């Protein structure tokens, strides 16, 4: 999908590495902290030349020197990813094969309303010939 590496915690993408640079997930609540630390948003150009900025910001240079310095930035990225996931609607449940087969069978079965009516008898009670 893109020419980099995504870093995940569980199913949440919290960072990406592109061109040997680390970008951490950010949102409206954390972007100011990244900007104040000298971070830049990751962006790319589309085929039409339009510039697209993503929700991933470069990690501060000082944070790249030690795990202790990186920890608060990684926590910000995780919090941003959690907020983004919470704001999305839940995914639709996938049908199992059994449920899909049952639904197909129910749709194909003739209903009582669609069943042909029983032959009518004459008013005299004698069957038609």
PDB file of C-alpha atoms in Angstrom:
ATOM      1  CA  UNK A   1       0.000   0.000   0.000  1.00  0.00           C
ATOM      2  CA  UNK A   2       2.863   2.375   0.739  1.00  0.00           C
ATOM      3  CA  UNK A   3       6.628   2.156   0.529  1.00  0.00           C
ATOM      4  CA  UNK A   4       7.323   2.008   4.234  1.00  0.00           C
ATOM      5  CA  UNK A   5       6.743  -0.008   7.376  1.00  0.00           C
ATOM      6  CA  UNK A   6       3.784   0.319   9.714  1.00  0.00           C
ATOM      7  CA  UNK A   7       4.278  -0.201  13.443  1.00  0.00           C
ATOM      8  CA  UNK A   8       1.254  -1.649  15.221  1.00  0.00           C
ATOM      9  CA  UNK A   9       0.128  -2.199  18.783  1.00  0.00           C
ATOM     10  CA  UNK A  10      -2.596  -4.836  18.554  1.00  0.00           C
ATOM     11  CA  UNK A  11      -4.626  -3.681  15.527  1.00  0.00           C
ATOM     12  CA  UNK A  12      -3.705   0.008  15.893  1.00  0.00           C
ATOM     13  CA  UNK A  13      -1.121   1.569  13.620  1.00  0.00           C
ATOM     14  CA  UNK A  14       0.806   3.968  15.864  1.00  0.00           C
ATOM     15  CA  UNK A  15       3.799   4.774  13.688  1.00  0.00           C
ATOM     16  CA  UNK A  16       5.369   4.342  10.302  1.00  0.00           C
ATOM     17  CA  UNK A  17       8.884   4.364   8.986  1.00  0.00           C
ATOM     18  CA  UNK A  18       9.460   5.827   5.555  1.00  0.00           C
ATOM     19  CA  UNK A  19      12.832   6.762   4.062  1.00  0.00           C
ATOM     20  CA  UNK A  20      14.526   5.817   7.351  1.00  0.00           C
ATOM     21  CA  UNK A  21      12.446   8.348   9.288  1.00  0.00           C
ATOM     22  CA  UNK A  22      10.022   7.586  12.121  1.00  0.00           C
ATOM     23  CA  UNK A  23       6.573   9.186  12.036  1.00  0.00           C
ATOM     24  CA  UNK A  24       4.198   8.852  14.996  1.00  0.00           C
ATOM     25  CA  UNK A  25       0.393   8.959  14.929  1.00  0.00           C
ATOM     26  CA  UNK A  26      -0.992  12.368  15.898  1.00  0.00           C
ATOM     27  CA  UNK A  27      -4.415  13.971  16.079  1.00  0.00           C
ATOM     28  CA  UNK A  28      -5.890  17.377  16.881  1.00  0.00           C
ATOM     29  CA  UNK A  29      -4.999  16.975  20.554  1.00  0.00           C
ATOM     30  CA  UNK A  30      -1.360  16.016  20.017  1.00  0.00           C
ATOM     31  CA  UNK A  31      -0.307  17.818  16.819  1.00  0.00           C
ATOM     32  CA  UNK A  32       0.652  20.980  18.698  1.00  0.00           C
ATOM     33  CA  UNK A  33       3.112  19.036  20.864  1.00  0.00           C
ATOM     34  CA  UNK A  34       4.746  17.513  17.784  1.00  0.00           C
ATOM     35  CA  UNK A  35       4.933  20.901  16.063  1.00  0.00           C
ATOM     36  CA  UNK A  36       6.408  22.574  19.150  1.00  0.00           C
ATOM     37  CA  UNK A  37       9.117  19.881  19.284  1.00  0.00           C
ATOM     38  CA  UNK A  38      10.053  20.550  15.652  1.00  0.00           C
ATOM     39  CA  UNK A  39       8.125  17.665  14.115  1.00  0.00           C
ATOM     40  CA  UNK A  40       6.833  17.733  10.562  1.00  0.00           C
ATOM     41  CA  UNK A  41       3.731  15.982   9.209  1.00  0.00           C
ATOM     42  CA  UNK A  42       4.322  13.162   6.747  1.00  0.00           C
ATOM     43  CA  UNK A  43       3.018  14.061   3.328  1.00  0.00           C
ATOM     44  CA  UNK A  44       3.053  12.696  -0.165  1.00  0.00           C
ATOM     45  CA  UNK A  45       2.095  13.773  -3.658  1.00  0.00           C
ATOM     46  CA  UNK A  46      -0.717  12.046  -5.537  1.00  0.00           C
ATOM     47  CA  UNK A  47      -0.498  11.093  -9.198  1.00  0.00           C
ATOM     48  CA  UNK A  48      -2.170  14.390 -10.055  1.00  0.00           C
ATOM     49  CA  UNK A  49       0.457  16.299  -8.070  1.00  0.00           C
ATOM     50  CA  UNK A  50      -1.832  17.227  -5.173  1.00  0.00           C
ATOM     51  CA  UNK A  51      -0.030  17.255  -1.798  1.00  0.00           C
ATOM     52  CA  UNK A  52      -1.642  15.142   0.958  1.00  0.00           C
ATOM     53  CA  UNK A  53      -0.679  15.483   4.613  1.00  0.00           C
ATOM     54  CA  UNK A  54      -1.308  12.521   6.889  1.00  0.00           C
ATOM     55  CA  UNK A  55      -1.924  12.206  10.612  1.00  0.00           C
ATOM     56  CA  UNK A  56       1.655  11.021  11.207  1.00  0.00           C
ATOM     57  CA  UNK A  57       4.307  13.446  12.459  1.00  0.00           C
ATOM     58  CA  UNK A  58       8.068  13.009  12.615  1.00  0.00           C
ATOM     59  CA  UNK A  59       9.449  12.110  16.016  1.00  0.00           C
ATOM     60  CA  UNK A  60      11.562  14.792  17.675  1.00  0.00           C
ATOM     61  CA  UNK A  61      15.300  14.312  17.152  1.00  0.00           C
ATOM     62  CA  UNK A  62      15.928  14.281  20.910  1.00  0.00           C
ATOM     63  CA  UNK A  63      13.490  11.397  21.304  1.00  0.00           C
ATOM     64  CA  UNK A  64      15.504   9.277  18.903  1.00  0.00           C
ATOM     65  CA  UNK A  65      18.460   9.195  21.322  1.00  0.00           C
ATOM     66  CA  UNK A  66      16.981   7.101  24.121  1.00  0.00           C
ATOM     67  CA  UNK A  67      13.983   4.929  24.980  1.00  0.00           C
ATOM     68  CA  UNK A  68      13.203   7.159  27.978  1.00  0.00           C
ATOM     69  CA  UNK A  69      13.041  10.225  25.733  1.00  0.00           C
ATOM     70  CA  UNK A  70      10.860   8.367  23.200  1.00  0.00           C
ATOM     71  CA  UNK A  71       8.352   7.032  25.752  1.00  0.00           C
ATOM     72  CA  UNK A  72       6.171  10.166  26.109  1.00  0.00           C
ATOM     73  CA  UNK A  73       5.989  10.529  22.322  1.00  0.00           C
ATOM     74  CA  UNK A  74       5.075   6.877  21.871  1.00  0.00           C
ATOM     75  CA  UNK A  75       2.343   7.300  24.497  1.00  0.00           C
ATOM     76  CA  UNK A  76       1.000  10.327  22.605  1.00  0.00           C
ATOM     77  CA  UNK A  77       0.936   8.254  19.412  1.00  0.00           C
ATOM     78  CA  UNK A  78      -0.899   5.385  21.107  1.00  0.00           C
ATOM     79  CA  UNK A  79      -3.446   7.768  22.657  1.00  0.00           C
ATOM     80  CA  UNK A  80      -4.034   9.335  19.220  1.00  0.00           C
ATOM     81  CA  UNK A  81      -4.511   5.915  17.612  1.00  0.00           C
ATOM     82  CA  UNK A  82      -6.959   4.891  20.355  1.00  0.00           C
ATOM     83  CA  UNK A  83      -8.998   8.088  19.885  1.00  0.00           C
ATOM     84  CA  UNK A  84      -9.049   7.581  16.114  1.00  0.00           C
ATOM     85  CA  UNK A  85     -10.243   3.989  16.518  1.00  0.00           C
ATOM     86  CA  UNK A  86     -12.931   5.034  19.008  1.00  0.00           C
ATOM     87  CA  UNK A  87     -14.286   7.643  16.593  1.00  0.00           C
ATOM     88  CA  UNK A  88     -14.821   5.109  13.793  1.00  0.00           C
ATOM     89  CA  UNK A  89     -18.058   3.113  13.544  1.00  0.00           C
ATOM     90  CA  UNK A  90     -17.663  -0.544  14.483  1.00  0.00           C
ATOM     91  CA  UNK A  91     -17.030  -2.874  11.545  1.00  0.00           C
ATOM     92  CA  UNK A  92     -19.946  -4.901  10.256  1.00  0.00           C
ATOM     93  CA  UNK A  93     -19.904  -8.467  11.440  1.00  0.00           C
ATOM     94  CA  UNK A  94     -18.864 -10.870   8.739  1.00  0.00           C
ATOM     95  CA  UNK A  95     -21.358 -13.580   7.967  1.00  0.00           C
ATOM     96  CA  UNK A  96     -20.223 -17.106   8.541  1.00  0.00           C
ATOM     97  CA  UNK A  97     -20.627 -19.566   5.701  1.00  0.00           C
ATOM     98  CA  UNK A  98     -23.447 -21.301   7.571  1.00  0.00           C
ATOM     99  CA  UNK A  99     -25.321 -18.031   8.108  1.00  0.00           C
ATOM    100  CA  UNK A 100     -24.833 -17.039   4.468  1.00  0.00           C
ATOM    101  CA  UNK A 101     -26.088 -20.450   3.276  1.00  0.00           C
ATOM    102  CA  UNK A 102     -29.099 -20.212   5.575  1.00  0.00           C
ATOM    103  CA  UNK A 103     -29.947 -16.732   4.301  1.00  0.00           C
ATOM    104  CA  UNK A 104     -29.621 -17.921   0.697  1.00  0.00           C
ATOM    105  CA  UNK A 105     -31.850 -20.925   1.365  1.00  0.00           C
ATOM    106  CA  UNK A 106     -34.467 -18.752   3.047  1.00  0.00           C
ATOM    107  CA  UNK A 107     -34.476 -16.356   0.108  1.00  0.00           C
ATOM    108  CA  UNK A 108     -34.815 -19.206  -2.395  1.00  0.00           C
ATOM    109  CA  UNK A 109     -37.604 -21.044  -0.512  1.00  0.00           C
ATOM    110  CA  UNK A 110     -41.086 -20.251  -1.795  1.00  0.00           C
ATOM    111  CA  UNK A 111     -43.151 -18.325   0.681  1.00  0.00           C
ATOM    112  CA  UNK A 112     -46.799 -19.015   1.501  1.00  0.00           C
ATOM    113  CA  UNK A 113     -47.839 -15.810  -0.241  1.00  0.00           C
ATOM    114  CA  UNK A 114     -46.108 -16.849  -3.448  1.00  0.00           C
ATOM    115  CA  UNK A 115     -47.506 -20.414  -3.448  1.00  0.00           C
ATOM    116  CA  UNK A 116     -50.070 -21.115  -6.178  1.00  0.00           C
ATOM    117  CA  UNK A 117     -53.654 -21.183  -5.014  1.00  0.00           C
ATOM    118  CA  UNK A 118     -55.428 -24.532  -4.674  1.00  0.00           C
ATOM    119  CA  UNK A 119     -57.781 -25.362  -7.561  1.00  0.00           C
ATOM    120  CA  UNK A 120     -61.292 -24.046  -7.006  1.00  0.00           C
ATOM    121  CA  UNK A 121     -64.385 -26.162  -7.198  1.00  0.00           C
ATOM    122  CA  UNK A 122     -67.501 -25.236  -8.967  1.00  0.00           C
ATOM    123  CA  UNK A 123     -70.319 -23.871  -6.974  1.00  0.00           C
ATOM    124  CA  UNK A 124     -72.173 -27.135  -7.459  1.00  0.00           C
ATOM    125  CA  UNK A 125     -69.397 -28.981  -5.715  1.00  0.00           C
ATOM    126  CA  UNK A 126     -68.441 -31.073  -8.748  1.00  0.00           C
ATOM    127  CA  UNK A 127     -64.831 -31.002  -9.875  1.00  0.00           C
ATOM    128  CA  UNK A 128     -63.827 -29.452 -13.154  1.00  0.00           C
ATOM    129  CA  UNK A 129     -63.111 -31.655 -16.060  1.00  0.00           C
TER     130      UNK A 129
END
